[in-house]
Coordinates of C-alpha atoms in Angstrom, one line a residue:
Chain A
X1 CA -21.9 18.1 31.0
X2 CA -22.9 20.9 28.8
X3 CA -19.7 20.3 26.7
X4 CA -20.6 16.8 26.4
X5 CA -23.7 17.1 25.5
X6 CA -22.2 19.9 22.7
X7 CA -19.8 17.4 21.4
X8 CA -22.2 14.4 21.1
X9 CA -24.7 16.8 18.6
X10 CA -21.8 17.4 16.7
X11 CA -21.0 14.4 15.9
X12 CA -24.6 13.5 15.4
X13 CA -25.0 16.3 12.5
X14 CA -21.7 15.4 11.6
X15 CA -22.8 11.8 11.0
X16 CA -26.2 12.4 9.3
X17 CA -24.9 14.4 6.9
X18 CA -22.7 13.5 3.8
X19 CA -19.5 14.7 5.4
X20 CA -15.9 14.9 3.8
X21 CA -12.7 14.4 5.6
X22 CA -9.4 16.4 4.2
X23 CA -6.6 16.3 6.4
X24 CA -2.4 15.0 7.5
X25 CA -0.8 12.2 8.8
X26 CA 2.5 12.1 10.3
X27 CA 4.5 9.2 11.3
X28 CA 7.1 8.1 12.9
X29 CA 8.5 4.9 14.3
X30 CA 11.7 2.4 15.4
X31 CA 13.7 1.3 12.7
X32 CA 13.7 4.6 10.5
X33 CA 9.7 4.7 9.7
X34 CA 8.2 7.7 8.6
X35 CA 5.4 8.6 6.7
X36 CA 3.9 12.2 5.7
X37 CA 0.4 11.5 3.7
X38 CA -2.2 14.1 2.6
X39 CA -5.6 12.7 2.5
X40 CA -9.0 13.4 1.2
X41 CA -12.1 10.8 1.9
X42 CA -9.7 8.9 3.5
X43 CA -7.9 8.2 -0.1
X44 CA -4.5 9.7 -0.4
X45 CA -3.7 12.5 -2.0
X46 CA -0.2 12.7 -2.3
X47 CA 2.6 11.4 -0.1
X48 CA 6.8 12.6 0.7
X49 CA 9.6 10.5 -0.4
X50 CA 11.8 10.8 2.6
X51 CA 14.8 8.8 0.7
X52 CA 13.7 10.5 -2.4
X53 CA 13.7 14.1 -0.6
X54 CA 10.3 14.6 -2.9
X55 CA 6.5 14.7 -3.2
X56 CA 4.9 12.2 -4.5
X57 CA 1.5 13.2 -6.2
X58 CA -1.1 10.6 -6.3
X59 CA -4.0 12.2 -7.6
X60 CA -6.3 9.9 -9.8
X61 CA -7.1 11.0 -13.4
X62 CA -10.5 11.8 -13.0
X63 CA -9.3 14.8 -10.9
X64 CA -8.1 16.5 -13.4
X65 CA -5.5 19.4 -13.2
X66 CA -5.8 19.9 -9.2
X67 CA -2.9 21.5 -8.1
X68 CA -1.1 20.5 -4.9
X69 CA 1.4 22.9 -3.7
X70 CA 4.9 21.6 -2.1
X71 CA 4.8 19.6 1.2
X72 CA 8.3 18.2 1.5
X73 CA 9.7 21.1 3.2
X74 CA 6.5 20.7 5.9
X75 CA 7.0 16.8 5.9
X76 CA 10.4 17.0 7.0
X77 CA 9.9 19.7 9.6
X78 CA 6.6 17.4 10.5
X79 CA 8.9 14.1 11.1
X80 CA 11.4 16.4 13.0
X81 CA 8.6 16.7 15.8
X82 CA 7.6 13.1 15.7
X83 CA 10.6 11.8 16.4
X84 CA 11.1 14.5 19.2
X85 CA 7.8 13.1 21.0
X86 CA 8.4 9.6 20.0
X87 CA 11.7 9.6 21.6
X88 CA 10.0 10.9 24.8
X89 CA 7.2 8.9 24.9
X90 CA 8.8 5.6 24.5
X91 CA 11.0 6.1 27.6
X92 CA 7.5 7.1 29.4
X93 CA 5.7 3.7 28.0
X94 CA 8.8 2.0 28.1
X95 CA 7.2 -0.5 31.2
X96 CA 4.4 -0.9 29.5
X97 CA 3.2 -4.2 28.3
X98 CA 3.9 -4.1 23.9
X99 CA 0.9 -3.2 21.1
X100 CA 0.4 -6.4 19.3
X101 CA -2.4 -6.7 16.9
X102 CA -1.9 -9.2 13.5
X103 CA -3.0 -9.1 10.0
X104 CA -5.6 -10.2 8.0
X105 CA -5.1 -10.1 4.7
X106 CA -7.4 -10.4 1.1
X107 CA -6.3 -10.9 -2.2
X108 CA -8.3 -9.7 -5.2
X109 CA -7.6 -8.8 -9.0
X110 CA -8.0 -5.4 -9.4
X111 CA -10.3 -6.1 -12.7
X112 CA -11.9 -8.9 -14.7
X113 CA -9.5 -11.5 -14.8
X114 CA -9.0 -12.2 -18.5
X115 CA -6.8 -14.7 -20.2
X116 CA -3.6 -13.1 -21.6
X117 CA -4.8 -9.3 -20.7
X118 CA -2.5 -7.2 -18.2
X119 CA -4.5 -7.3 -14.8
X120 CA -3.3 -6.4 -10.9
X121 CA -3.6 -8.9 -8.3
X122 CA -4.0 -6.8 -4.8
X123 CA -3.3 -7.8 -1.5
X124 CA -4.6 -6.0 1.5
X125 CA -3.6 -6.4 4.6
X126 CA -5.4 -4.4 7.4
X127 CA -6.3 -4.9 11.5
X128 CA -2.4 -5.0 12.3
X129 CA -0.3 -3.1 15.1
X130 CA 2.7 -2.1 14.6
X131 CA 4.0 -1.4 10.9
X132 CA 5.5 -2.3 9.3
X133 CA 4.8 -5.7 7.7
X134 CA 6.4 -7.3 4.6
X135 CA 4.8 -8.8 1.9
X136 CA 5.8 -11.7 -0.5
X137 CA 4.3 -12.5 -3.5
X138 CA 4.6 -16.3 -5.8
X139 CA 3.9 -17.4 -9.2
X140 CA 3.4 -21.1 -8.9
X141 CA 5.3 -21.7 -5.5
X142 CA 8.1 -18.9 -7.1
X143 CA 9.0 -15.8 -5.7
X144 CA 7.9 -12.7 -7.8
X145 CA 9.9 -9.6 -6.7
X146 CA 9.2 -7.5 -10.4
X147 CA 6.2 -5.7 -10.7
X148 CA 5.0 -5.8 -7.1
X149 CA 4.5 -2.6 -5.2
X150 CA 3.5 -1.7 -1.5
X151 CA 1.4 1.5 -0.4
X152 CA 1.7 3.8 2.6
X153 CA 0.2 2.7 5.7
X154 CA -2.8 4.2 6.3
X155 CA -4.9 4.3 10.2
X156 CA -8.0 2.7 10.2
X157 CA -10.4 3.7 13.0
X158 CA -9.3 1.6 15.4
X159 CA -5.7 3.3 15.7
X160 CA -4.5 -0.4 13.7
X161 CA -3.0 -0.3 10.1
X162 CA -3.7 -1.0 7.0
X163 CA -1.9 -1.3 3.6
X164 CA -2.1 -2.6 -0.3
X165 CA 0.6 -4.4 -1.9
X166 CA -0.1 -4.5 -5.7
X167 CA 1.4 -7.2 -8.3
X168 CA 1.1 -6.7 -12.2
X169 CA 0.7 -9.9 -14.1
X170 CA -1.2 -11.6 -17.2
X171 CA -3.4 -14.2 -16.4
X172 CA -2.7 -17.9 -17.7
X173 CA -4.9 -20.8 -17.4
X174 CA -3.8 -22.8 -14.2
X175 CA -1.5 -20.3 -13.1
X176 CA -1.4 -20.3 -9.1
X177 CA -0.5 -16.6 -7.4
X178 CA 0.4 -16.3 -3.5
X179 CA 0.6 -13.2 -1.2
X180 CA 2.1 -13.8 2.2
X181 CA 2.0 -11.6 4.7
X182 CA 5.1 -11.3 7.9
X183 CA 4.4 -9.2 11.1
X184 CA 5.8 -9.5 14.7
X185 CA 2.0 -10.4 15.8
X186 CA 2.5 -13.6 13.8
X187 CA 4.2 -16.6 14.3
X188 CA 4.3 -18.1 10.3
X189 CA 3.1 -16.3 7.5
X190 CA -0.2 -15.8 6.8
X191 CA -0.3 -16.8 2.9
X192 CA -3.2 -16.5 0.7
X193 CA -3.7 -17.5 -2.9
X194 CA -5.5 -16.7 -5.6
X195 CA -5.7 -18.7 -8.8
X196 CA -6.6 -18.3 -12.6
X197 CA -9.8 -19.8 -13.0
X198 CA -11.2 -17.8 -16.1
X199 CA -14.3 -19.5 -17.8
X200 CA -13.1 -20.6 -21.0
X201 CA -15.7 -19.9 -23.4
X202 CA -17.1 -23.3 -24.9
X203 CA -15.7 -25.6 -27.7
X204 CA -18.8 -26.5 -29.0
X205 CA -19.3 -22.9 -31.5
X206 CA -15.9 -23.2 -32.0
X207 CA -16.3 -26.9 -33.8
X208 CA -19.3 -26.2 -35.2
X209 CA -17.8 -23.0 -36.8
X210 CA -14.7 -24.6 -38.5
X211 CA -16.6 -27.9 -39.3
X212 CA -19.4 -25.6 -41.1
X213 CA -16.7 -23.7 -43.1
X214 CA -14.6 -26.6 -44.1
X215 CA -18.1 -28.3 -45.4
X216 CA -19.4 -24.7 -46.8
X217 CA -16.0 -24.4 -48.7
X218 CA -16.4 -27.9 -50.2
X219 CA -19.8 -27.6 -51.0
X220 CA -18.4 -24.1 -52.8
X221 CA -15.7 -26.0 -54.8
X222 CA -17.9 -28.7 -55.5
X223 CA -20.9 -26.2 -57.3
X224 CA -17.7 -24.1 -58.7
X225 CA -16.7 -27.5 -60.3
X226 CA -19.6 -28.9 -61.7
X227 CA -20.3 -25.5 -63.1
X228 CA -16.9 -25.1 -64.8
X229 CA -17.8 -29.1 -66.0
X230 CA -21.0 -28.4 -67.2
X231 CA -19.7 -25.2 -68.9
X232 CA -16.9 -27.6 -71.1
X233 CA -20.0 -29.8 -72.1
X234 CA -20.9 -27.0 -74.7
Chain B
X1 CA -1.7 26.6 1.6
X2 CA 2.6 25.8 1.7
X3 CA 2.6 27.8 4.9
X4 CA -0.9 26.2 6.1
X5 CA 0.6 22.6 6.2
X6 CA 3.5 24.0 8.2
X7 CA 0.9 25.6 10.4
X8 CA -0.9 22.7 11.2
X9 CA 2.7 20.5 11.6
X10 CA 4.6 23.0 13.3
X11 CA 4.7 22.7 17.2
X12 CA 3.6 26.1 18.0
X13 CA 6.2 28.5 17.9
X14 CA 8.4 27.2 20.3
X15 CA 11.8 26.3 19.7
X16 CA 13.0 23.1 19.4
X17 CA 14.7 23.7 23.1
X18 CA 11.3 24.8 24.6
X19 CA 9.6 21.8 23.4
X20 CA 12.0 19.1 25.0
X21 CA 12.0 21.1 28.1
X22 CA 8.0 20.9 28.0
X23 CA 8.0 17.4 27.5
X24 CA 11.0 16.3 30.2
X25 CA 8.8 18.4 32.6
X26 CA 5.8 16.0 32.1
X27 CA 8.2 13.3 31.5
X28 CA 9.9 14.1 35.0
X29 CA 6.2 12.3 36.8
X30 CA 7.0 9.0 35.1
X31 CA 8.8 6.1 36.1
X32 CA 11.4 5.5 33.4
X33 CA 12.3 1.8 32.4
X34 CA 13.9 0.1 29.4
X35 CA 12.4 -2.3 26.9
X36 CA 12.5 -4.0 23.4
X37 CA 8.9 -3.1 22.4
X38 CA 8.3 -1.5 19.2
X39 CA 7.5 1.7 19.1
X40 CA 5.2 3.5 16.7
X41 CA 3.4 7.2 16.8
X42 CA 1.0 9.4 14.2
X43 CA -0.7 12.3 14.2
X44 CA -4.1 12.7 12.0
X45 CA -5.0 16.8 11.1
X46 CA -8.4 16.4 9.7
X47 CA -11.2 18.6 8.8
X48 CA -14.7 17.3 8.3
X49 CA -17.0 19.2 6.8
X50 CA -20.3 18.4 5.0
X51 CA -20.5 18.9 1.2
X52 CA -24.1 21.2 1.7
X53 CA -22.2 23.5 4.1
X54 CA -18.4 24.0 3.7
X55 CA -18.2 27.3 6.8
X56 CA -19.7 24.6 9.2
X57 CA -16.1 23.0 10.0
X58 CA -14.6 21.0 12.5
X59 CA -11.3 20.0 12.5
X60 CA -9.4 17.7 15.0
X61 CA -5.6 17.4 15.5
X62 CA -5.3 13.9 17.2
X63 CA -1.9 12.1 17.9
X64 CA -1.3 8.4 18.7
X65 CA 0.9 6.2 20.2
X66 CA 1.1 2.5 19.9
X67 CA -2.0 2.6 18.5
X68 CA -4.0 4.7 21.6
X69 CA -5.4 8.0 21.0
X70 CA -3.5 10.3 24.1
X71 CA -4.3 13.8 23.0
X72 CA -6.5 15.4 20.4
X73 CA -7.5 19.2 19.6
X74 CA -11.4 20.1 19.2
X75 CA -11.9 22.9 17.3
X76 CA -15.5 22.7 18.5
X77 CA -14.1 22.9 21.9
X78 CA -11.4 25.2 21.0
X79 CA -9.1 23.4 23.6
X80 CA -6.8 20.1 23.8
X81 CA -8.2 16.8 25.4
X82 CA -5.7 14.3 26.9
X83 CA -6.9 10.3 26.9
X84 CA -4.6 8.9 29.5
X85 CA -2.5 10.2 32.7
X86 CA 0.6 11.5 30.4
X87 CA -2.1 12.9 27.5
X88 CA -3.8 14.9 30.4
X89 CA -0.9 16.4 31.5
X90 CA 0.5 17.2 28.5
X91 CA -3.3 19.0 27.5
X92 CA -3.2 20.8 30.4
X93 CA 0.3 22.6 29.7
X94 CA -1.1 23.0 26.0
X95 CA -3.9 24.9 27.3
X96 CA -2.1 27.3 29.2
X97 CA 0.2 28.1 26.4
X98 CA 0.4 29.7 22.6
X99 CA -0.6 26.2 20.9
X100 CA -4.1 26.0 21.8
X101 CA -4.2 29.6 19.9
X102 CA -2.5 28.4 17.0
X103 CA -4.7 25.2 16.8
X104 CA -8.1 27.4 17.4
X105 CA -7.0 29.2 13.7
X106 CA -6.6 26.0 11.6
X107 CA -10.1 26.1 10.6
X108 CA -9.6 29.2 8.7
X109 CA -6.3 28.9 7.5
X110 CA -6.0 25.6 6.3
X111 CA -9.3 23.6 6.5
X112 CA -11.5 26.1 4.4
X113 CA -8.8 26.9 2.2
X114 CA -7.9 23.2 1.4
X115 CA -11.3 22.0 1.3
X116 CA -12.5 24.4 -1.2
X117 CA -9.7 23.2 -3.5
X118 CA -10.5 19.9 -3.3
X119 CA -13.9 19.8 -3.2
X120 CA -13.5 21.4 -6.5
X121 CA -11.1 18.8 -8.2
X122 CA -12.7 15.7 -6.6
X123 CA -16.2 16.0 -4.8
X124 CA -18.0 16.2 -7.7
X125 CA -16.7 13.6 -9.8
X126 CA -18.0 10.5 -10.3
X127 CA -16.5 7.4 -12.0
X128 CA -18.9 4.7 -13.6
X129 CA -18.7 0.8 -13.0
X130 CA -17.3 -1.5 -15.4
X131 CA -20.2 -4.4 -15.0
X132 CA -19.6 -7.8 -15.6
X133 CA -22.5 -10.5 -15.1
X134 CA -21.7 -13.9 -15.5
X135 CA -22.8 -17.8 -14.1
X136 CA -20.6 -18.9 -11.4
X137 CA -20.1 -23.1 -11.1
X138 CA -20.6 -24.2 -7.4
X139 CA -18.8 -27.7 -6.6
X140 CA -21.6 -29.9 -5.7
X141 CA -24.1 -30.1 -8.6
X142 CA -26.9 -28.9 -7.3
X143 CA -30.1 -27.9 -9.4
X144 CA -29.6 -24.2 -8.8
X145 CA -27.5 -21.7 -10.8
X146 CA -24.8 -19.2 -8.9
X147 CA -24.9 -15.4 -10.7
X148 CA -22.3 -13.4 -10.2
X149 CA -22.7 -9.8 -10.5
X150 CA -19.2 -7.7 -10.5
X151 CA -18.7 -4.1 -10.6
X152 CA -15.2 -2.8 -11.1
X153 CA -13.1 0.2 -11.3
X154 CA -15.8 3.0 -9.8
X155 CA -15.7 6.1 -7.6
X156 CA -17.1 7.5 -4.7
X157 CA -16.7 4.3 -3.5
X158 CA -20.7 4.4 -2.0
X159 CA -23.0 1.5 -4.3
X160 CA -26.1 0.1 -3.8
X161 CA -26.4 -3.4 -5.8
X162 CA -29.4 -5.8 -6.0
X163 CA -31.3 -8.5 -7.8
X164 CA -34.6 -8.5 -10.0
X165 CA -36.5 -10.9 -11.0
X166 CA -39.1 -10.2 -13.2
X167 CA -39.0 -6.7 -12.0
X168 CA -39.6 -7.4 -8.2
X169 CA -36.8 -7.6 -5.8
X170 CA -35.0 -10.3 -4.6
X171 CA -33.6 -10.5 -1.2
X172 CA -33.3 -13.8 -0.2
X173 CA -30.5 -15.9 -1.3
X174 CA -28.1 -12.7 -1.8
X175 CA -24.7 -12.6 -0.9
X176 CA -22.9 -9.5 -1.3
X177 CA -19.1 -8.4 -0.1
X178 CA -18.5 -4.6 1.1
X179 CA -17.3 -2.2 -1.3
X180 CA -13.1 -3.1 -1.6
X181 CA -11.0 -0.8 -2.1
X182 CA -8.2 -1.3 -4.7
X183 CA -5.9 1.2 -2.8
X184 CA -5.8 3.7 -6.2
X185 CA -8.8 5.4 -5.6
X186 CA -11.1 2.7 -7.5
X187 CA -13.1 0.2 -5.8
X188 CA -14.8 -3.0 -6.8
X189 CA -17.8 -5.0 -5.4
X190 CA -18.9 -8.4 -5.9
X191 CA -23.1 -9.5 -5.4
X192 CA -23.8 -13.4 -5.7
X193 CA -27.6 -14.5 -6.3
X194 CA -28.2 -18.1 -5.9
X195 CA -31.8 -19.3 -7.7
X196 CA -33.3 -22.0 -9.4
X197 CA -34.0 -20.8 -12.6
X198 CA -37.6 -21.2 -14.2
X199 CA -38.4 -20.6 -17.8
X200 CA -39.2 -17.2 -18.9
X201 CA -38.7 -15.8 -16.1
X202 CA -36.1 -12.2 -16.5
X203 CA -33.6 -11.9 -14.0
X204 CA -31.5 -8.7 -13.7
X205 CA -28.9 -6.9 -11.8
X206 CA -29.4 -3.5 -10.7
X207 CA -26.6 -1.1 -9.7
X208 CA -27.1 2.3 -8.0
X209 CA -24.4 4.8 -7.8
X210 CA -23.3 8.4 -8.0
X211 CA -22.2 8.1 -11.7
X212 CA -25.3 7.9 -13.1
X213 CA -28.9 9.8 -11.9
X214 CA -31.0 6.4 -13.3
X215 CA -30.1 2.9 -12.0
X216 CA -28.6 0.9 -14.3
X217 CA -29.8 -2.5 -15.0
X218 CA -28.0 -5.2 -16.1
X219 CA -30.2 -8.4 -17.7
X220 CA -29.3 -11.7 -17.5
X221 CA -28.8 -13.4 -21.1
X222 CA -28.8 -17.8 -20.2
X223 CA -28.2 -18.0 -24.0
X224 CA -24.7 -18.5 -25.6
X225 CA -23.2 -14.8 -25.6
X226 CA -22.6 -12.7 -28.8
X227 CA -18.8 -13.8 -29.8
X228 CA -19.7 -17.7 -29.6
X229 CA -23.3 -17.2 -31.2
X230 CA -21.1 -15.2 -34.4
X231 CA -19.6 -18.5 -34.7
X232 CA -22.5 -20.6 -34.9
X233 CA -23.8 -17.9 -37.5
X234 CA -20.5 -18.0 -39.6
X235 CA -21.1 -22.2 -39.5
X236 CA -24.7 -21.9 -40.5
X237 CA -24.2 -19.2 -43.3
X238 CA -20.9 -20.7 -44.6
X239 CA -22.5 -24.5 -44.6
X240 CA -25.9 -23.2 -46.2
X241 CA -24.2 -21.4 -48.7
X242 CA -21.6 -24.2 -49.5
X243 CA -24.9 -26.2 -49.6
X244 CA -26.4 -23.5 -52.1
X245 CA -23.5 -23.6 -53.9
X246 CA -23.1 -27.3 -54.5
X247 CA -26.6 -27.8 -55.4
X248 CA -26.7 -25.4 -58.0
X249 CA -23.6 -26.7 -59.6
X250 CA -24.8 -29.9 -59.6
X251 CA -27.8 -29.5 -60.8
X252 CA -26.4 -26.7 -63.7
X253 CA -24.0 -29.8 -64.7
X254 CA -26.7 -32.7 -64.8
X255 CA -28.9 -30.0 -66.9
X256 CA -26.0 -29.3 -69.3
X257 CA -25.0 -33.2 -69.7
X258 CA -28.8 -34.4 -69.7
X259 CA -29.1 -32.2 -73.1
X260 CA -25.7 -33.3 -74.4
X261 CA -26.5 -36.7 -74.2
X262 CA -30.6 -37.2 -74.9
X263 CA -29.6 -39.0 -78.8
X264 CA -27.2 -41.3 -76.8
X265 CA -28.8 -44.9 -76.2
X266 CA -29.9 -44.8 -73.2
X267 CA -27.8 -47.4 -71.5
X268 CA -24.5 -44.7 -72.1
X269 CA -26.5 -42.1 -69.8
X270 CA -24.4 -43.0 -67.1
X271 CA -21.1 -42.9 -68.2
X272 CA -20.3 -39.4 -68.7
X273 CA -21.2 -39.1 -65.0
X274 CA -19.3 -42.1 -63.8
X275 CA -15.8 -40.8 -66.1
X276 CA -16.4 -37.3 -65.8
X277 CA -16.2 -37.3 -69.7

């Protein structure tokens, strides 16, 4: 009770206060998954390229000149483990009934959507169980494969996982963009689009702009021309 | 911190062959069966701490499995907890043996080490909004005007955002999303007013956040904005001086001929106007 009661006051103080969070993940799963990530805030900050055999910083720049030291050699030594457990633990759960939770996904540009200016359209996909899930992304009912990239997955709270799929593109009037999102917990792919609707600024200033210079410029010719007439009367 | 990580990842010291024997042991109580589930498992190290008071640390070591938390270290504890039959088991050997020693040095080692770094690089940077306010069209034509209040590209990602109107607060008729993360460290949020405007009236935007020690207030401008207002000017000025221009010519000319021609009968005024004589 006493221990209880110890643990529950933590937490309290813990969750009054402006607390940080700096810490590991280590992953494993079927079908060659693995993932090493090293966190702060919940934001990652760096990950291991298990293909690659590297680190893969991914501090942003307003960090500055943080050094991270080497994780690789931990990573691997990390995934080693995981994989020990996992293959233990699946013949122990092996009866029991299968983790299905599906996605829901959001998509967003990652600034201002302006006409002709280099933007990111995100798709997030969270509340799912288990990774991985694949993402495809359209251009006007086409498939888009260049330019699109997909994030770690990352645990929410709930033990489910969440992930960002990011596609670079210029916006154009009436363009139409698609994410959709495939996962064992669904049956069709949960698609959602997003379209270029950027306010075209009015055509009124415009017109009144070009109409005023064409007049201004003939009223210009026509003074410089009387002037230069009335000059020869002499 | 290279041999920190490894402390925290390693699984005690036991070898590879003590660990598989641990775990068969436990194993050894189930029933085994076969099956074509997916299997997925993760283990989060963290250490929380509060920016105020960086020695009072806790740090928990918590591993899942199809999503279920099944064991987890307390450092306030200073022991493993398991969550289901096979977790208990499996904190119970832990317990007994060197892990539970290794785990109860994390704190120093790694958390306080790695904290301090970071907290350093990161905690006290802020990054600033990129605000755009703008009127948002609503299908349905109703009488009442949609305001859009964006904020993009900013960091920590907590953000406080609200409406004015006329320096009082509005609460009703706000729709706001949660801060969204753009998965790159940068977040963005989105705060909809809907209102009916009235003449005179100032209606503003007001965004709190760690960036800046003063709120920053955004006004609403209903007239045309600054690029397409240039172009009105640029009609006017260019029209009124083509105007100017044409006018003085014209009247510099009808002065010049009016002089040339005054001994001309008076019925032969016309012509050098009409012939351009």
């Amino acid at each position: 009770m006493e221990a209880l009661l110890r643990i529950t006051l933590i937490c309290v103080c813990v969750q009054a206060k402006d607390y940080h969070k700096y810490g590991l993940i280590g992953a494993c799963g079927d079908a060659d998954q693995e993932d090493f990530i090293v966190q702060f805030d919940d934001e990652q900050l760096a990950h291991v390229d298990f293909k690659e055999q590297k680190d893969v910083i991914t501090l942003p720049e307003f960090a500055g000149q943080a050094v991270l030291p080497p994780i690789y050699v931990d990573a691997k030594r990390a995934e080693f483990n995981c994989k020990a457990y996992l293959a233990v633990l699946r013949e122990v759960y092996a009866s029991s009934p299968e983790v299905l939770e599906p996605p829901w996904s959001s998509i967003y540009p990652k600034s201002d959507p302006q006409l002709n200016l280099k933007n990111t359209l995100i798709c997030h996909v969270t509340g799912f169980f288990p990774p991985p899930v694949r993402v495809l992304w359209t251009k006007n009912n086409v498939n888009v494969t260049d330019g699109s990239t997909i994030s770690r997955y990352y645990p929410n709270k709930d033990g489910t996982m969440n992930v960002f799929s990011r596609l670079s593109f210029i916006p154009e009037e009436g363009d139409i963009y698609s994410c959709s999102v495939e996962h064992k917990a669904l049956q069709q792919p949960q698609t959602r689009t997003w379209d270029v609707e950027v306010k075209q600024p009015s055509i009124g200033p415009s017109v009144f702009c070009g109409v005023g210079l064409a007049l201004g410029l003939l009223g210009f010719a026509t003074g410089v021309f009387f002037t230069a007439k009335g000059n020869n009367c002499n | 911190m290279f041999s920190s990580i490894h402390f925290v990842f390693s699984v005690a010291k036991m070898s590879q062959k003590k660990l598989y024997s641990s775990l068969i042991l436990i194993l050894a109580l189930f029933f085994v069966g076969e099956s074509a589930n997916v299997y997925y498992m993760y283990r989060v190290s963290r250490c929380i701490f509060s920016s105020s008071n960086i020695s009072a640390m806790v740090y928990f070591d918590r591993t899942y499995f199809n999503k279920n938390l099944f064991i987890q270290f307390n450092s306030n504890l200073g022991r493993f907890e398991g969550f289901n039959e096979y977790g208990l088991k499996l904190a119970e050997f832990w317990n007994n043996g060197t892990f539970v020693d290794q785990e109860k040095d994390v704190v120093e080692f790694f958390c306080k080490y790695n904290s301090q770094i970071y907290e350093n690089s990161i905690l006290d940077k802020a990054v600033k909004p990129k605000v755009k306010l703008s009127s948002v069209t609503r299908a349905g034509g109703r009488q009442s005007t949609v305001l859009m209040c964006s904020a993009y590209d900013f960091y920590p990602p907590h953000i406080n955002v609200f409406w004015l109107r006329n320096g009082e607060v509005m609460t009703s008729e706000v729709t706001s999303t949660m801060e969204m993360a753009d998965g790159d460290w940068y977040y963005q949020i989105h705060s909809e007013l809907e209102y009916s405007p009235k003449p005179g009236e100032r209606i503003s935007c007001v965004i709190e956040h760690a960036s800046s020690n003063k709120p920053m207030i955004y006004d609403w401008d209903p007239s045309l904005p600054v690029f397409e207002r240039n172009k009105i000017s640029i009609g006017v000025s260019a029209l009124v001086l083509g105007i100017i221009t044409a006018a003085a010519g014209i009247i510099y000319y009808k002065k010049k001929t009016t002089g040339r021609t005054s001994v001309v009968p008076s019925r032969l005024i016309t012509l050098p106007l009409m012939f351009g004589r």
